[in-house]
Amino acid sequence: MRAIAPLVVVALAAVIALVAPFPSQSLSVIVTRAAASAGFAVPGVEFLADGLLVALAAFAAAVLLHAWWRTPERRALVIAGGTAVVLAYLGSEAGKALFAQERPCTRWPSAGACDTADYSFPSNHATLAFAATCAIAIVGGRLLWATTAGALALAVAAGRLLEGVHYLHDVAAGAIWGLIVPTLLILTVAIARTRVCPRN
């Protein structure tokens, strides 16, 4: 399916960001500090990720509703896609409690508000953005939709880096988690439906 090609590229880039060796400091620290410094030059940066995430959520809702009404045979996948986004978010919240990693803005100046009561790993914004993108790609099945959603999701992740409230590895892990959960759930439902209602 061509629509999932952008997701494969993003997943590979996220894995590389997590495991790539780098001399002296980690790649995550270098990118995080550079992005946080650049964020001071971006007007309204503290609203960027939130605004884009709302736009992406609206886009995902439109795609899922379109699939619900235009292709009734895919309604189980629509439900799986929406459910997967919620499950990915809950898993991300559990990860924050488990790893209890402080935000980079507790170490360096940041353009965004620093919520010291909330941990940073993994990024909820990245998780939600990429889970929604995955649902759009698999359920919607159109390359243009998947590419548009992927671009929005990347912008959401970049926005969190520019705010200085997440490390690179936070958003990379959030992206991977956000792609894995919907993929597994939607494909499980699709396979189950095929076994229950095999094609003639």
Short mmCIF file of C-alpha atoms in Angstrom, two decimals:
data_model
loop_
_atom_site.label_atom_id
_atom_site.label_comp_id
_atom_site.label_asym_id
_atom_site.label_seq_id
_atom_site.Cartn_x
_atom_site.Cartn_y
_atom_site.Cartn_z
CA MET A 1 0.00 0.00 0.00
CA ARG A 2 1.61 3.24 -1.19
CA ALA A 3 -0.08 5.31 1.51
CA ILE A 4 2.08 3.78 4.24
CA ALA A 5 5.37 4.58 2.46
CA PRO A 6 5.77 7.96 4.26
CA LEU A 7 5.24 6.19 7.58
CA VAL A 8 8.03 3.73 6.86
CA VAL A 9 10.40 6.62 6.10
CA VAL A 10 9.44 8.42 9.33
CA ALA A 11 9.80 5.23 11.39
CA LEU A 12 13.28 4.58 9.99
CA ALA A 13 14.34 8.18 10.67
CA ALA A 14 13.02 7.94 14.24
CA VAL A 15 14.91 4.70 14.86
CA ILE A 16 18.10 6.27 13.52
CA ALA A 17 17.59 9.29 15.79
CA LEU A 18 17.32 6.94 18.76
CA VAL A 19 20.31 4.69 18.06
CA ALA A 20 22.77 6.71 15.94
CA PRO A 21 26.15 7.04 17.67
CA PHE A 22 27.65 10.52 17.87
CA PRO A 23 31.02 11.69 19.20
CA SER A 24 31.21 13.57 22.52
CA GLN A 25 27.55 14.48 23.22
CA SER A 26 24.55 12.44 22.12
CA LEU A 27 22.78 13.40 18.90
CA SER A 28 19.62 13.95 20.95
CA VAL A 29 21.27 16.56 23.19
CA ILE A 30 22.91 18.38 20.27
CA VAL A 31 19.68 18.60 18.25
CA THR A 32 17.60 19.46 21.31
CA ARG A 33 19.83 22.37 22.37
CA ALA A 34 20.07 23.71 18.82
CA ALA A 35 16.31 23.54 18.30
CA ALA A 36 15.58 25.13 21.68
CA SER A 37 17.92 28.02 20.85
CA ALA A 38 16.31 28.46 17.42
CA GLY A 39 12.87 28.47 19.02
CA PHE A 40 13.41 31.93 20.49
CA ALA A 41 13.41 33.34 16.94
CA VAL A 42 10.05 31.74 16.01
CA PRO A 43 7.06 34.00 16.78
CA GLY A 44 4.29 32.16 18.62
CA VAL A 45 6.37 29.00 18.92
CA GLU A 46 4.62 28.07 22.17
CA PHE A 47 1.35 27.67 20.23
CA LEU A 48 2.79 25.98 17.13
CA ALA A 49 2.62 22.32 18.16
CA ASP A 50 -0.77 22.62 19.85
CA GLY A 51 -2.32 24.40 16.87
CA LEU A 52 -0.94 21.91 14.37
CA LEU A 53 -2.05 18.98 16.52
CA VAL A 54 -5.60 20.33 16.58
CA ALA A 55 -5.49 20.71 12.78
CA LEU A 56 -4.20 17.15 12.42
CA ALA A 57 -6.91 15.83 14.76
CA ALA A 58 -9.56 17.56 12.64
CA PHE A 59 -8.01 16.10 9.48
CA ALA A 60 -7.97 12.61 11.01
CA ALA A 61 -11.59 12.94 12.08
CA ALA A 62 -12.57 14.02 8.56
CA VAL A 63 -10.74 11.09 6.96
CA LEU A 64 -12.21 8.55 9.38
CA LEU A 65 -15.73 9.96 8.92
CA HIS A 66 -15.24 9.86 5.15
CA ALA A 67 -14.23 6.19 5.37
CA TRP A 68 -17.15 5.48 7.71
CA TRP A 69 -19.77 6.87 5.32
CA ARG A 70 -18.23 6.06 1.92
CA THR A 71 -16.95 2.55 2.66
CA PRO A 72 -19.20 0.83 5.23
CA GLU A 73 -17.14 -2.35 4.92
CA ARG A 74 -14.23 -0.49 6.53
CA ARG A 75 -16.12 0.68 9.60
CA ALA A 76 -14.37 -1.83 11.84
CA LEU A 77 -11.05 -0.36 10.70
CA VAL A 78 -12.32 3.16 11.41
CA ILE A 79 -13.20 2.16 14.96
CA ALA A 80 -9.83 0.43 15.34
CA GLY A 81 -8.04 3.54 14.08
CA GLY A 82 -9.76 5.86 16.53
CA THR A 83 -9.32 3.41 19.39
CA ALA A 84 -5.63 2.98 18.57
CA VAL A 85 -4.98 6.72 18.90
CA VAL A 86 -6.46 6.67 22.40
CA LEU A 87 -4.51 3.53 23.37
CA ALA A 88 -1.27 5.03 22.05
CA TYR A 89 -1.84 8.13 24.17
CA LEU A 90 -2.53 6.06 27.29
CA GLY A 91 0.64 4.06 26.65
CA SER A 92 2.59 7.29 26.27
CA GLU A 93 1.27 8.56 29.60
CA ALA A 94 2.28 5.27 31.22
CA GLY A 95 5.74 5.67 29.72
CA LYS A 96 6.10 9.11 31.28
CA ALA A 97 5.26 7.71 34.70
CA LEU A 98 7.64 4.79 34.19
CA PHE A 99 10.70 6.69 32.95
CA ALA A 100 10.12 9.96 34.88
CA GLN A 101 12.54 11.92 32.69
CA GLU A 102 12.67 15.65 33.37
CA ARG A 103 12.16 18.04 30.50
CA PRO A 104 15.18 19.69 28.82
CA CYS A 105 13.78 23.09 29.79
CA THR A 106 14.76 22.27 33.37
CA ARG A 107 18.40 22.30 32.17
CA TRP A 108 18.45 25.02 29.51
CA PRO A 109 16.42 28.14 28.62
CA SER A 110 13.33 27.46 26.51
CA ALA A 111 10.94 29.52 24.42
CA GLY A 112 7.94 27.53 25.61
CA ALA A 113 6.45 27.27 29.09
CA CYS A 114 8.27 24.64 31.13
CA ASP A 115 5.85 22.32 32.92
CA THR A 116 8.13 20.78 35.53
CA ALA A 117 5.25 18.70 36.92
CA ASP A 118 5.01 16.70 33.68
CA TYR A 119 7.74 14.39 32.42
CA SER A 120 9.06 14.42 28.86
CA PHE A 121 9.63 10.82 27.68
CA PRO A 122 7.94 9.96 25.41
CA SER A 123 6.29 12.98 23.80
CA ASN A 124 2.49 12.83 23.98
CA HIS A 125 2.26 15.33 21.13
CA ALA A 126 4.40 13.16 18.86
CA THR A 127 2.54 10.03 19.92
CA LEU A 128 -0.86 11.52 19.13
CA ALA A 129 0.32 13.13 15.90
CA PHE A 130 1.86 9.98 14.46
CA ALA A 131 -0.91 7.70 15.71
CA ALA A 132 -3.42 9.93 13.90
CA THR A 133 -1.20 9.92 10.81
CA CYS A 134 -1.02 6.13 10.88
CA ALA A 135 -4.81 5.86 11.14
CA ILE A 136 -5.19 8.27 8.23
CA ALA A 137 -2.74 6.32 6.08
CA ILE A 138 -4.11 2.84 6.73
CA VAL A 139 -7.83 3.59 6.95
CA GLY A 140 -7.89 6.41 4.39
CA GLY A 141 -5.52 4.62 2.05
CA ARG A 142 -4.53 7.66 0.00
CA LEU A 143 -0.92 8.71 -0.46
CA LEU A 144 -1.77 12.43 -0.54
CA TRP A 145 -3.65 12.20 2.75
CA ALA A 146 -0.85 10.20 4.37
CA THR A 147 1.83 12.59 3.14
CA THR A 148 -0.11 15.64 4.31
CA ALA A 149 -0.72 14.09 7.72
CA GLY A 150 2.91 13.03 7.96
CA ALA A 151 4.09 16.57 7.24
CA LEU A 152 1.77 17.93 9.94
CA ALA A 153 2.99 15.30 12.42
CA LEU A 154 6.62 16.15 11.73
CA ALA A 155 5.80 19.83 12.23
CA VAL A 156 4.14 19.01 15.57
CA ALA A 157 7.26 17.13 16.70
CA ALA A 158 9.53 19.93 15.49
CA GLY A 159 7.36 22.45 17.32
CA ARG A 160 7.93 20.65 20.60
CA LEU A 161 11.68 20.71 19.99
CA LEU A 162 11.59 24.42 19.16
CA GLU A 163 9.68 25.09 22.37
CA GLY A 164 12.53 23.42 24.22
CA VAL A 165 10.21 21.12 26.16
CA HIS A 166 11.29 17.80 24.62
CA TYR A 167 14.49 16.02 23.70
CA LEU A 168 14.90 14.58 20.21
CA HIS A 169 14.64 11.07 21.64
CA ASP A 170 11.31 12.01 23.28
CA VAL A 171 9.68 12.85 19.97
CA ALA A 172 11.40 9.97 18.15
CA ALA A 173 10.11 7.46 20.70
CA GLY A 174 6.67 9.07 20.61
CA ALA A 175 6.62 8.81 16.82
CA ILE A 176 7.58 5.13 16.86
CA TRP A 177 5.03 4.30 19.55
CA GLY A 178 2.38 6.31 17.72
CA LEU A 179 3.04 4.32 14.54
CA ILE A 180 3.25 0.88 16.17
CA VAL A 181 0.00 0.86 18.15
CA PRO A 182 -2.41 1.76 15.30
CA THR A 183 -0.57 -0.48 12.85
CA LEU A 184 -0.88 -3.51 15.11
CA LEU A 185 -4.49 -2.87 16.12
CA ILE A 186 -5.80 -1.99 12.67
CA LEU A 187 -4.02 -4.89 10.99
CA THR A 188 -5.23 -7.28 13.70
CA VAL A 189 -8.81 -6.18 13.08
CA ALA A 190 -8.33 -6.43 9.31
CA ILE A 191 -6.94 -9.97 9.57
CA ALA A 192 -9.71 -11.02 11.96
CA ARG A 193 -12.35 -9.67 9.57
CA THR A 194 -10.77 -11.52 6.66
CA ARG A 195 -10.94 -14.80 8.58
CA VAL A 196 -14.52 -14.25 9.68
CA CYS A 197 -15.72 -12.99 6.29
CA PRO A 198 -13.39 -14.47 3.66
CA ARG A 199 -13.73 -13.13 0.15
CA ASN A 200 -15.29 -15.39 -2.44
#
